[in-house]
Coordinates of C-alpha atoms and ligand atoms in Angstrom, one line a residue:
R1 CA 43.3 -6.8 14.3
Q2 CA 42.1 -4.1 12.1
A3 CA 39.5 -5.0 9.5
A4 CA 40.2 -3.9 5.9
F5 CA 37.5 -3.4 3.3
R6 CA 37.4 -6.1 0.6
T7 CA 36.2 -5.6 -2.9
D8 CA 37.1 -9.0 -4.3
L9 CA 34.3 -11.4 -3.7
S10 CA 35.8 -14.6 -5.1
V11 CA 36.8 -16.1 -1.7
L12 CA 33.2 -15.5 -0.5
L13 CA 31.8 -17.2 -3.6
D14 CA 33.9 -20.2 -2.9
Q15 CA 32.9 -20.3 0.7
V16 CA 29.2 -20.3 -0.1
G17 CA 29.5 -23.7 -1.6
A18 CA 27.4 -25.4 -4.3
G19 CA 25.0 -28.2 -5.1
K20 CA 21.7 -26.5 -4.2
E21 CA 19.5 -24.1 -6.1
S22 CA 19.4 -21.8 -3.1
L23 CA 23.1 -21.5 -3.0
S24 CA 23.3 -20.9 -6.8
F25 CA 20.6 -18.2 -6.4
M26 CA 22.7 -16.5 -3.7
K27 CA 25.9 -16.8 -5.7
R28 CA 24.3 -15.3 -8.8
R29 CA 23.1 -12.4 -6.8
I30 CA 26.5 -11.9 -5.1
R31 CA 28.2 -11.9 -8.6
R32 CA 25.7 -9.6 -10.1
L33 CA 26.1 -7.0 -7.3
T34 CA 29.9 -7.2 -7.1
Q35 CA 30.6 -3.8 -8.6
Q36 CA 27.9 -2.1 -6.5
W37 CA 29.5 -3.5 -3.3
A38 CA 32.9 -2.5 -4.4
T39 CA 31.9 1.1 -5.0
A40 CA 30.0 1.2 -1.8
A41 CA 33.0 -0.2 0.1
N42 CA 35.3 2.5 -1.3
R43 CA 32.8 5.2 -0.4
L44 CA 32.3 4.0 3.2
D45 CA 36.0 3.6 3.6
A46 CA 36.5 7.2 2.7
K47 CA 33.6 8.3 4.9
L48 CA 35.0 6.5 8.0
E49 CA 38.4 8.2 7.5
Q50 CA 40.7 5.5 8.7
R51 CA 38.7 4.9 11.8
W52 CA 39.8 1.7 13.6
R53 CA 37.5 -1.2 13.0
D54 CA 38.1 -4.5 14.9
Q55 CA 38.2 -7.5 12.7
K56 CA 35.8 -10.0 14.2
K57 CA 35.7 -13.7 14.0
I58 CA 32.2 -14.4 12.7
L59 CA 30.3 -17.6 12.1
V60 CA 27.2 -17.5 9.8
H61 CA 25.0 -20.5 10.3
V62 CA 22.1 -20.5 7.9
G63 CA 19.7 -22.7 9.8
F64 CA 16.8 -22.8 7.4
L65 CA 19.0 -24.1 4.6
T66 CA 20.3 -27.1 6.6
E67 CA 19.0 -30.6 5.7
E68 CA 18.4 -31.0 9.5
S69 CA 15.7 -28.4 9.5
G70 CA 14.1 -30.0 6.4
D71 CA 15.4 -27.3 4.0
V72 CA 12.0 -26.6 2.5
F73 CA 13.2 -23.5 0.7
S74 CA 15.9 -24.8 -1.7
P75 CA 13.5 -26.9 -3.8
K76 CA 11.2 -23.9 -4.2
V77 CA 13.8 -21.4 -5.5
L78 CA 12.9 -22.1 -9.1
K79 CA 9.2 -22.6 -8.4
G80 CA 8.0 -19.3 -7.1
G81 CA 8.8 -20.0 -3.4
P82 CA 10.0 -17.2 -1.1
L83 CA 13.2 -15.7 -2.2
G84 CA 13.4 -12.8 0.2
E85 CA 15.3 -14.8 2.8
M86 CA 17.8 -15.9 0.2
V87 CA 18.3 -12.3 -0.9
Q88 CA 18.9 -11.2 2.6
W89 CA 21.3 -13.9 3.5
A90 CA 23.3 -13.3 0.4
D91 CA 23.5 -9.7 1.3
I92 CA 24.4 -10.3 4.9
L93 CA 27.3 -12.6 3.9
T94 CA 28.5 -10.1 1.4
A95 CA 28.3 -7.2 3.8
L96 CA 30.3 -9.1 6.4
H97 CA 32.9 -10.2 3.9
V98 CA 33.2 -6.7 2.4
L99 CA 33.6 -5.1 5.8
G100 CA 36.7 -7.3 6.1
H101 CA 35.7 -9.7 8.9
N102 CA 37.0 -13.2 9.4
L103 CA 34.1 -15.2 8.1
K104 CA 33.1 -18.9 8.4
I105 CA 29.9 -20.1 6.8
S106 CA 27.9 -23.2 7.9
M107 CA 24.9 -24.7 6.1
S108 CA 24.7 -28.0 8.0
V109 CA 24.8 -29.2 11.6
K110 CA 28.0 -31.0 10.9
E111 CA 29.8 -27.9 9.7
L112 CA 28.4 -26.1 12.7
Q113 CA 29.8 -28.6 15.1
G114 CA 33.1 -28.5 13.2
F115 CA 33.4 -24.7 13.5
L116 CA 32.4 -24.7 17.2
G117 CA 34.7 -27.5 18.0
V118 CA 32.1 -29.7 19.6
P119 CA 32.4 -33.4 18.9
P120 CA 29.8 -34.8 16.5
G121 CA 26.8 -36.4 18.1
R122 CA 23.8 -35.1 20.0
G123 CA 24.3 -32.6 22.7
S124 CA 26.3 -35.1 24.9
C125 CA 29.4 -33.0 24.9
P126 CA 28.7 -29.3 25.1
L127 CA 31.3 -26.8 24.1
T128 CA 33.7 -26.5 27.0
G129 CA 36.4 -24.1 26.0
P130 CA 35.9 -20.5 25.0
L131 CA 33.6 -19.7 22.0
P132 CA 35.9 -19.5 18.9
F133 CA 33.8 -16.6 17.5
D134 CA 33.0 -13.1 18.4
L135 CA 29.7 -13.1 16.7
I136 CA 27.3 -15.8 15.3
Y137 CA 24.6 -14.9 12.8
T138 CA 21.9 -17.5 12.5
D139 CA 18.1 -17.8 12.4
Y140 CA 15.5 -19.5 14.7
H141 CA 16.2 -22.9 13.1
G142 CA 19.9 -22.4 13.7
L143 CA 19.3 -21.3 17.3
Q144 CA 17.4 -24.5 18.0
Q145 CA 20.2 -26.6 16.4
M146 CA 22.8 -24.8 18.6
K147 CA 20.8 -25.5 21.7
Q148 CA 20.7 -29.2 20.8
H149 CA 24.4 -29.3 20.0
M150 CA 26.0 -26.9 22.4
G151 CA 23.9 -27.8 25.3
L152 CA 24.3 -25.7 28.4
S153 CA 27.1 -23.6 27.0
L154 CA 24.6 -21.9 24.6
K155 CA 23.4 -20.0 27.6
K156 CA 26.9 -18.8 28.5
H157 CA 27.6 -17.7 24.9
K158 CA 24.3 -16.4 23.7
C159 CA 25.2 -12.8 24.0
H160 CA 27.4 -13.4 20.9
I161 CA 24.4 -14.5 18.8
R162 CA 22.4 -12.5 16.3
V163 CA 19.2 -14.0 15.0
I164 CA 18.0 -13.1 11.5
D165 CA 14.3 -12.9 12.0
T166 CA 12.3 -11.5 9.1
F167 CA 9.2 -10.2 10.9
G168 CA 10.8 -9.6 14.3
T169 CA 10.3 -10.7 17.9
E170 CA 8.8 -8.4 20.5
P171 CA 10.2 -8.4 24.1
A172 CA 7.0 -9.8 25.6
Y173 CA 7.3 -12.9 23.4
N174 CA 11.1 -13.2 24.0
H175 CA 11.0 -13.5 27.8
E176 CA 10.3 -17.1 28.5
E177 CA 8.6 -16.8 31.8
Y178 CA 6.7 -13.7 31.1
A179 CA 5.5 -15.0 27.7
T180 CA 4.3 -18.2 29.3
L181 CA 2.5 -16.5 32.1
H182 CA 0.8 -13.8 30.0
G183 CA -0.2 -15.6 26.8
Y184 CA 2.7 -14.5 24.6
R185 CA 4.1 -17.9 24.1
T186 CA 4.6 -19.0 20.4
N187 CA 6.7 -21.6 18.6
W188 CA 9.4 -19.1 18.1
G189 CA 10.1 -16.7 20.9
Y190 CA 11.2 -17.4 24.5
W191 CA 14.9 -17.3 24.0
N192 CA 15.5 -14.6 26.6
L193 CA 17.9 -12.7 24.4
N194 CA 18.2 -9.0 24.4
A195 CA 15.5 -8.1 21.8
R196 CA 18.1 -6.1 19.8
Q197 CA 19.8 -9.4 19.0
Y198 CA 16.9 -10.2 16.7
M199 CA 17.6 -8.6 13.3
T200 CA 14.7 -7.9 10.9
M201 CA 14.2 -7.5 7.2
F202 CA 12.6 -4.1 7.5
P203 CA 12.6 -1.6 10.4
H204 CA 9.6 -3.0 12.2
T205 CA 9.6 -2.5 15.9
P206 CA 12.8 -0.7 17.0
D207 CA 13.0 -3.2 19.8
N208 CA 14.8 -5.3 17.3
S209 CA 17.8 -4.3 15.2
F210 CA 17.1 -3.5 11.6
M211 CA 19.3 -5.6 9.3
G212 CA 17.7 -5.2 5.9
F213 CA 19.2 -6.2 2.5
V214 CA 20.1 -4.3 -0.6
S215 CA 18.5 -3.3 -3.8
E216 CA 20.3 -2.3 -7.0
E217 CA 21.2 1.4 -7.3
L218 CA 21.1 3.1 -10.7
N219 CA 23.5 5.7 -11.9
E220 CA 22.4 9.0 -13.5
T221 CA 22.7 7.7 -17.0
E222 CA 20.7 4.6 -16.2
K223 CA 18.0 6.7 -14.5
R224 CA 17.7 8.9 -17.5
S225 CA 17.4 6.1 -19.9
I226 CA 14.8 4.4 -17.8
Q227 CA 12.7 7.5 -17.7
Q228 CA 12.9 7.8 -21.5
N229 CA 11.9 4.2 -22.1
K230 CA 9.0 3.8 -19.6
V231 CA 5.9 2.3 -21.2
N232 CA 3.1 4.3 -19.7
N233 CA 0.5 1.6 -19.8
M234 CA 2.5 -1.3 -18.6
A235 CA 1.8 -2.9 -15.3
V236 CA 3.7 -5.8 -13.6
V237 CA 1.9 -7.8 -10.9
Y238 CA 3.6 -8.6 -7.6
G239 CA 3.2 -12.3 -7.0
K240 CA 5.3 -15.1 -8.4
E241 CA 3.2 -18.0 -7.1
A242 CA -0.2 -18.8 -8.6
S243 CA -1.9 -19.0 -5.2
M244 CA -1.3 -15.3 -4.8
W245 CA -3.7 -14.6 -7.6
K246 CA -6.5 -16.6 -6.2
Q247 CA -9.9 -15.3 -5.1
G248 CA -11.4 -12.0 -5.5
K249 CA -8.7 -10.5 -7.7
E250 CA -10.8 -10.5 -10.9
G251 CA -12.6 -7.3 -10.1
F252 CA -9.7 -5.0 -9.9
L253 CA -7.7 -6.9 -12.5
Q254 CA -10.5 -6.1 -14.9
I255 CA -10.3 -2.4 -14.0
L256 CA -6.5 -2.5 -14.4
H257 CA -6.8 -4.2 -17.7
R258 CA -9.1 -1.5 -19.0
Y259 CA -6.2 0.9 -18.9
M260 CA -3.0 -1.1 -18.9
E261 CA -1.2 -4.1 -20.4
V262 CA -0.8 -6.5 -17.5
H263 CA 2.3 -8.6 -17.1
G264 CA 3.0 -11.3 -14.5
T265 CA 6.0 -13.4 -13.5
V266 CA 4.1 -16.4 -12.2
Y267 CA 5.8 -19.7 -11.9
Y268 CA 4.3 -22.5 -14.1
E269 CA 5.5 -26.0 -15.1
T270 CA 3.9 -26.7 -18.4
Q271 CA 0.5 -25.0 -18.5
R272 CA -0.6 -21.6 -17.8
P273 CA -1.8 -21.4 -14.2
P274 CA -5.6 -21.2 -14.2
E275 CA -5.6 -18.5 -11.6
V276 CA -3.9 -16.1 -14.1
P277 CA -6.4 -14.5 -16.5
A278 CA -5.8 -14.9 -20.2
F279 CA -5.2 -11.2 -20.8
V280 CA -2.2 -11.3 -18.5
K281 CA 1.1 -11.6 -20.3
N282 CA 2.9 -14.2 -18.0
H283 CA 6.6 -14.4 -18.4
G284 CA 7.0 -17.2 -15.9
L285 CA 9.4 -16.9 -13.0
L286 CA 12.3 -14.7 -14.1
P287 CA 15.9 -14.6 -13.1
Q288 CA 16.5 -11.6 -10.9
H289 CA 18.3 -9.5 -13.6
E290 CA 15.5 -10.2 -16.2
L291 CA 12.9 -9.1 -13.6
Q292 CA 14.9 -5.9 -13.3
Q293 CA 14.7 -5.3 -17.0
L294 CA 10.9 -5.8 -17.0
L295 CA 10.6 -3.4 -14.1
R296 CA 12.6 -0.8 -16.0
K297 CA 10.0 -0.7 -18.7
A298 CA 6.9 -0.9 -16.5
K299 CA 5.1 2.1 -15.1
L300 CA 3.2 0.3 -12.3
F301 CA 4.1 -2.6 -10.0
I302 CA 0.9 -3.7 -8.3
G303 CA 0.5 -5.8 -5.2
F304 CA -2.5 -8.1 -4.4
G305 CA -2.0 -8.1 -0.6
F306 CA 0.5 -11.0 -0.5
P307 CA 3.4 -11.6 -0.1
Y308 CA 3.9 -9.2 2.8
E309 CA 6.9 -7.0 3.0
G310 CA 9.2 -8.6 0.4
P311 CA 12.1 -7.0 -1.5
A312 CA 10.4 -6.8 -4.8
P313 CA 8.5 -3.5 -4.3
L314 CA 11.8 -1.8 -3.4
E315 CA 13.4 -3.1 -6.6
A316 CA 10.4 -1.9 -8.6
I317 CA 10.6 1.6 -7.0
A318 CA 14.3 1.7 -7.6
N319 CA 13.6 1.0 -11.2
G320 CA 11.2 3.9 -11.5
C321 CA 7.9 2.1 -11.1
I322 CA 5.0 3.3 -8.9
F323 CA 4.0 0.7 -6.4
L324 CA 0.3 0.4 -5.9
Q325 CA -0.8 -1.7 -2.9
P326 CA -3.9 -2.5 -0.8
K327 CA -4.7 -0.9 2.5
F328 CA -5.7 -3.4 5.1
H329 CA -8.7 -2.5 7.2
P330 CA -8.8 -3.9 9.8
P331 CA -5.0 -4.4 9.9
H332 CA -3.6 -7.9 9.6
S333 CA -1.8 -9.3 12.6
S334 CA -1.1 -12.6 14.5
L335 CA -4.6 -12.3 15.9
N336 CA -6.5 -12.4 12.7
H337 CA -4.3 -13.7 9.9
E338 CA -3.1 -17.1 9.3
F339 CA 0.3 -15.9 7.9
F340 CA 1.1 -14.0 11.1
R341 CA -0.4 -16.5 13.5
G342 CA 2.2 -17.8 15.9
K343 CA 4.8 -15.2 14.9
P344 CA 6.3 -13.6 18.1
T345 CA 4.9 -10.2 17.4
S346 CA 1.6 -8.2 18.0
R347 CA 2.4 -5.8 15.2
E348 CA -0.5 -4.7 13.2
V349 CA 0.1 -4.4 9.4
F350 CA -2.0 -1.7 7.8
S351 CA -1.0 -2.4 4.2
Q352 CA 0.8 -5.1 2.2
H353 CA 4.1 -3.3 2.5
P354 CA 4.1 -0.9 5.5
Y355 CA 7.7 0.2 4.9
A356 CA 6.9 1.3 1.4
E357 CA 3.8 3.2 2.8
Q358 CA 5.5 4.9 5.7
Y359 CA 9.1 5.4 4.7
I360 CA 8.7 6.0 1.0
G361 CA 5.1 7.0 0.3
R362 CA 3.9 9.2 -2.6
P363 CA 4.6 9.6 -5.4
H364 CA 6.5 6.3 -5.4
V365 CA 3.9 4.4 -3.4
M366 CA 0.2 4.5 -3.4
T367 CA -1.9 2.7 -0.8
V368 CA -5.6 2.4 -1.6
D369 CA -8.7 0.5 -0.6
Y370 CA -9.1 -2.2 -3.3
N371 CA -12.7 -2.8 -2.3
N372 CA -13.6 0.6 -3.5
S373 CA -13.5 0.3 -7.2
L374 CA -13.8 4.0 -7.8
E375 CA -10.8 4.7 -5.6
F376 CA -8.9 2.0 -7.4
D377 CA -9.9 3.2 -10.8
S378 CA -8.8 6.7 -10.1
A379 CA -5.5 5.6 -8.7
I380 CA -4.7 3.8 -11.9
R381 CA -5.6 6.8 -14.0
E382 CA -3.5 9.0 -11.8
I383 CA -0.5 6.7 -12.0
M384 CA -0.7 6.9 -15.8
R385 CA -0.4 10.6 -15.6
M386 CA 2.4 10.7 -13.1
E387 CA 6.1 11.0 -13.7
V388 CA 8.4 9.6 -11.1
E389 CA 12.1 9.1 -10.8
P390 CA 13.7 5.9 -9.7
Y391 CA 14.2 6.0 -5.9
L392 CA 16.0 3.9 -3.4
P393 CA 16.2 4.8 0.3
Y394 CA 19.9 5.0 1.4
E395 CA 19.4 2.3 4.0
Y396 CA 18.7 -0.2 1.1
T397 CA 21.8 0.7 -0.9
C398 CA 25.0 -1.3 -0.5
E399 CA 26.7 1.6 1.2
G400 CA 23.8 2.1 3.6
M401 CA 23.8 -1.6 4.6
L402 CA 27.6 -1.6 5.1
E403 CA 27.4 1.5 7.2
R404 CA 24.6 0.0 9.4
V405 CA 26.2 -3.4 9.8
H406 CA 29.6 -1.8 10.5
A407 CA 28.0 0.3 13.3
Y408 CA 26.2 -2.7 14.8
I409 CA 29.4 -4.8 14.8
Q410 CA 31.6 -2.1 16.3
H411 CA 29.1 -0.8 18.9
Q412 CA 26.4 -3.4 19.9
D413 CA 27.7 -5.4 22.8
F414 CA 25.3 -7.6 24.6
C415 CA 28.0 -9.5 26.6
A416 CA 29.0 -6.6 28.8
P417 CA 27.4 -7.0 32.2
E418 CA 24.2 -5.0 32.2
P419 CA 24.9 -1.9 34.2
P420 CA 22.5 -1.0 37.0
F421 CA 19.7 1.3 35.9
I422 CA 21.2 4.7 35.6
S423 CA 19.3 7.6 36.9
A424 CA 19.7 10.4 34.4
N425 CA 18.8 12.9 37.1
L426 CA 16.1 14.7 35.2
S427 CA 15.3 18.0 36.8
R428 CA 11.9 19.0 38.0
Q429 CA 11.7 22.1 36.0
G430 CA 11.4 20.2 32.8
S431 CA 7.6 19.8 33.0
A432 CA 5.2 20.5 30.3
G433 CA 2.4 20.5 32.9
G434 CA -0.8 21.2 31.2
S435 CA -0.2 19.4 28.0
R436 CA 0.0 16.1 29.9
M437 CA -3.4 15.1 28.8
M438 CA -2.9 15.9 25.2
G439 CA -0.5 14.6 22.7
P440 CA 3.0 13.4 23.4
L441 CA 4.8 15.4 25.9
F442 CA 8.1 16.8 24.8
V443 CA 10.9 17.1 27.3
P444 CA 13.6 19.6 26.5
Q445 CA 17.0 18.3 25.9
P446 CA 20.1 17.9 28.0
N447 CA 21.8 21.1 26.9
S448 CA 18.7 23.2 27.2
T449 CA 18.2 25.1 30.4
A450 CA 14.9 23.5 31.3
L451 CA 16.4 20.1 31.9
S452 CA 19.8 19.8 33.5
W453 CA 21.3 16.4 33.3
A454 CA 23.8 15.7 36.0
S455 CA 27.3 15.5 34.9
N456 CA 27.7 12.4 37.0
V457 CA 25.7 10.5 34.5
T458 CA 28.5 8.2 33.3
A459 CA 27.4 6.3 30.3
P460 CA 30.4 6.8 28.1
T461 CA 30.0 3.4 26.4
A462 CA 26.3 3.9 25.8
W463 CA 25.3 3.3 22.2
P464 CA 23.5 5.0 20.7
P465 CA 25.0 7.8 22.7
L466 CA 23.0 9.4 25.4
S467 CA 23.1 12.7 23.4
S468 CA 20.4 11.2 21.1
L469 CA 17.9 10.7 23.9
R470 CA 14.6 12.5 23.8
L471 CA 12.1 11.6 26.5
L472 CA 8.4 11.6 25.6
V473 CA 5.2 10.5 27.3
S474 CA 2.8 8.5 25.2
Q475 CA -0.9 8.9 25.2
E476 CA -3.0 6.2 26.8
G477 CA -3.1 3.1 24.6
Q478 CA -0.2 4.3 22.5
S479 CA 3.0 2.4 22.1
C480 CA 6.4 4.1 22.3
V481 CA 6.9 3.1 18.6
E482 CA 3.9 5.3 17.7
S483 CA 4.6 8.0 20.3
C484 CA 8.2 8.6 19.1
Q485 CA 7.2 8.4 15.5
S486 CA 4.5 11.0 15.8
A487 CA 7.1 13.4 17.1
G488 CA 9.5 12.7 14.3
F489 CA 11.8 10.4 16.4
I490 CA 12.3 6.7 16.8
C491 CA 12.0 4.7 19.9
E492 CA 15.4 3.5 21.2
P493 CA 15.2 0.5 23.6
A494 CA 18.8 1.0 24.6
H495 CA 17.8 4.2 26.3
F496 CA 15.1 2.8 28.5
R497 CA 17.6 2.2 31.3
F498 CA 18.2 6.0 31.5
I499 CA 14.5 6.9 32.0
N500 CA 13.4 4.0 34.2
N501 CA 13.7 6.0 37.4
K502 CA 11.8 8.2 39.8
E503 CA 13.6 11.3 38.7
A504 CA 12.2 10.8 35.2
L505 CA 8.7 10.7 36.6
H506 CA 9.3 13.7 38.8
G507 CA 10.8 15.6 36.0
L508 CA 7.5 15.2 34.2
E509 CA 5.6 16.3 37.3
V510 CA 3.5 13.2 37.2
Q511 CA 1.5 12.9 40.3
C512 CA 2.4 9.5 41.6
E513 CA 0.8 8.4 44.7
V514 CA 2.6 5.1 44.5
V515 CA 5.7 4.1 42.6
D516 CA 6.0 0.4 42.1
S517 CA 8.7 -1.6 40.5
E518 CA 7.2 -4.5 38.5
I519 CA 7.8 -7.0 35.8
N520 CA 5.5 -5.8 32.9
H521 CA 6.5 -4.9 29.4
I522 CA 4.4 -1.7 29.5
L523 CA 6.7 -0.1 32.1
P524 CA 7.9 2.5 32.8
A525 CA 4.5 4.0 32.6
F526 CA 1.8 5.7 34.8
S527 CA -1.9 5.7 35.1
V528 CA -3.3 9.2 35.2
V529 CA -6.6 8.1 36.8
R530 CA -5.2 6.0 39.5
R531 CA -2.1 8.1 40.0
E532 CA 0.0 5.1 39.9
C533 CA 3.4 5.0 38.5
G534 CA 5.4 1.9 37.6
L535 CA 9.1 1.2 36.9
Q536 CA 10.5 -1.7 35.1
R537 CA 12.2 -4.5 37.0
E538 CA 13.2 -6.7 34.2
P539 CA 15.5 -5.1 31.6
L540 CA 14.7 -7.8 29.0
L541 CA 11.1 -6.5 29.0
F542 CA 11.9 -2.9 28.0
S543 CA 9.6 -2.7 25.0
C544 CA 9.0 0.0 22.5
A545 CA 6.0 -2.0 21.1
G546 CA 4.1 -2.5 24.3
R547 CA 0.9 -0.5 25.0
S548 CA -2.0 -0.6 27.3
P549 CA -5.3 1.4 27.2
K550 CA -4.9 2.4 30.8
Y551 CA -1.3 3.6 30.8
R552 CA 0.7 6.4 29.5
R553 CA 4.2 5.2 28.8
L554 CA 7.6 6.9 29.3
C555 CA 9.3 6.6 25.9
P556 CA 13.0 6.9 25.2
C557 CA 13.1 8.3 21.7
R558 CA 16.1 9.3 19.7
D559 CA 16.9 11.2 16.5
F560 CA 17.8 9.3 13.3
R561 CA 19.6 9.9 10.1
H562 CA 17.5 10.6 7.1
G563 CA 17.4 7.4 5.1
Q564 CA 19.2 5.4 7.8
V565 CA 16.7 5.0 10.6
A566 CA 18.9 2.5 12.5
L567 CA 21.5 5.2 13.3
C568 CA 21.3 8.4 15.2
R569 CA 23.1 11.5 14.2
D570 CA 26.1 10.8 16.4
C571 CA 25.9 7.0 16.1
L572 CA 28.7 6.4 13.6
Ligands
LIG1 N1 12.1 -12.4 -8.1 C1 12.8 -13.1 -9.1 N2 12.0 -13.4 -10.2 C2 10.7 -13.2 -10.3 C3 10.1 -12.5 -9.2 C4 10.8 -12.2 -8.1 O1 14.0 -13.3 -9.1 O2 10.1 -13.5 -11.3 C5 13.0 -12.0 -6.9 C6 12.9 -10.5 -6.7 O3 13.9 -9.9 -7.5 C7 13.1 -10.4 -5.2 C8 12.9 -11.8 -4.7 O4 12.5 -12.5 -5.7 O5 14.4 -9.9 -4.9 C9 11.9 -11.8 -3.5 O6 10.8 -11.3 -3.9 P1 9.4 -11.0 -3.1 O7 9.3 -9.6 -2.9 O8 8.4 -11.7 -3.9 O9 9.6 -11.7 -1.7 P2 9.4 -13.2 -1.2 O10 8.0 -13.4 -0.9 O11 9.9 -14.1 -2.3 O12 10.3 -13.3 0.0

């Protein structure tokens, strides 16, 4: 069946259910954004020009909100607890509904069992028939619950699963045996999924798919009125829980207070939280729409280093604030920071909100060293002099999210049998010889004369399409994430299978004395010193994130759309 866009959200609102603060929060959000979603649906509908879209049967099982997982979030919704997850689930549900799919929502193990058609009780009777869904969106908690209650059949059906995973899971942590043998085992990873089945909140490692969420978009009239009503010396502090204000914040708060009126939205019960200095005007935790109003007046939204990578800075920037945040030196990661410890990623975080820093940047985002009071002081003064317009990256608009989720649903297929590695038949002339020891090596593209791709490369179903592939060689110690990025591309894990072959190595005129095929998440790669080249034997371990000081990696990069990094030019 063909999916038709929906602009009426009332059926969805009924489906979400009631009786918990988390659900009320999500419903308020869905209601508030109804008009934005409708406009976006109409725009995307026009853009896709009647293209056929399959209507999919989709189950959304929100594991972390089930009683069975302890549901620690719901009671904290009104108390300053994390709301980012709730924001994202509300938006995922809305996007799937608006795109016109056949949606079932489960928030308990009982509902899950009902929808899957497994008899209640623990794992004794696994699902025997076909899976009644094309796609299942869940989280790590939900995955665990499915394992318990679907038994062995989970393995058979897991290609249909998508895991909403805020911070992401790198391939080395996802491969059970490899993770166990090489010290990448955590509480979360080891599900042996295709890493693109994990969907993140921000575009972290492209090994995972970027799901995201939305932020409110302003029309021109609203933008103008915001700019006229900005209060130049008004700052709002990012951090709704008192603990985020603890320790070492007095110094720069004092400096900030020298120039600006400082506002907070810190949750409190009866008394002012002692962590919040007296000069701060604390509004208490605000409903989302009231926070937006506050941000519309404020000039500055300032982060204290925690929480990491939440939605609020995007909302602030969309409302015309400048986001000021601390640089982390050394970077925070699962090796040195409690928050990231045990998370299935080695990613290093160089500031509180890396997306804001890398994808938005000045003038909307300023990232400075808070330990340097001179630098901090001059940043504040500069911000007061600056004029910025409200800005929201396309990928965080309703239309952008619909476009991306549409593309994933229509094109990502992890159930098709993995084709054998395809040799892209890279020609030998395509070398950049001497530059091998410097910078990333750029290999000319298929249609250029230097590199002729054989016409017998049959990958008609490849998505992203093969036309987006750009082969690069990283420097030693550099990951493909960095290597592609530094050349203005993005690493595309789906393309690894086209470059994991001897022809690719030959094409680069790499002097291989040996070419081995091994199980190692750094491969394909080569060692210049030892003249050793290695190809990947385990497709689950193709990894953009991997790096090793001794190896230069072969990197499958691709182009991307401005403001929609998840999609290549020909990806729609
Ligand atoms: N938020 C809110 N009221 C407040 C402060 C924040 O409703 O007083 C909302 C905000 O609009 C954002 C969400 O909380 O959409 C999550 O914000 P944050 O960036 O703090 O991320 P978290 O750590 O909660 O995941």
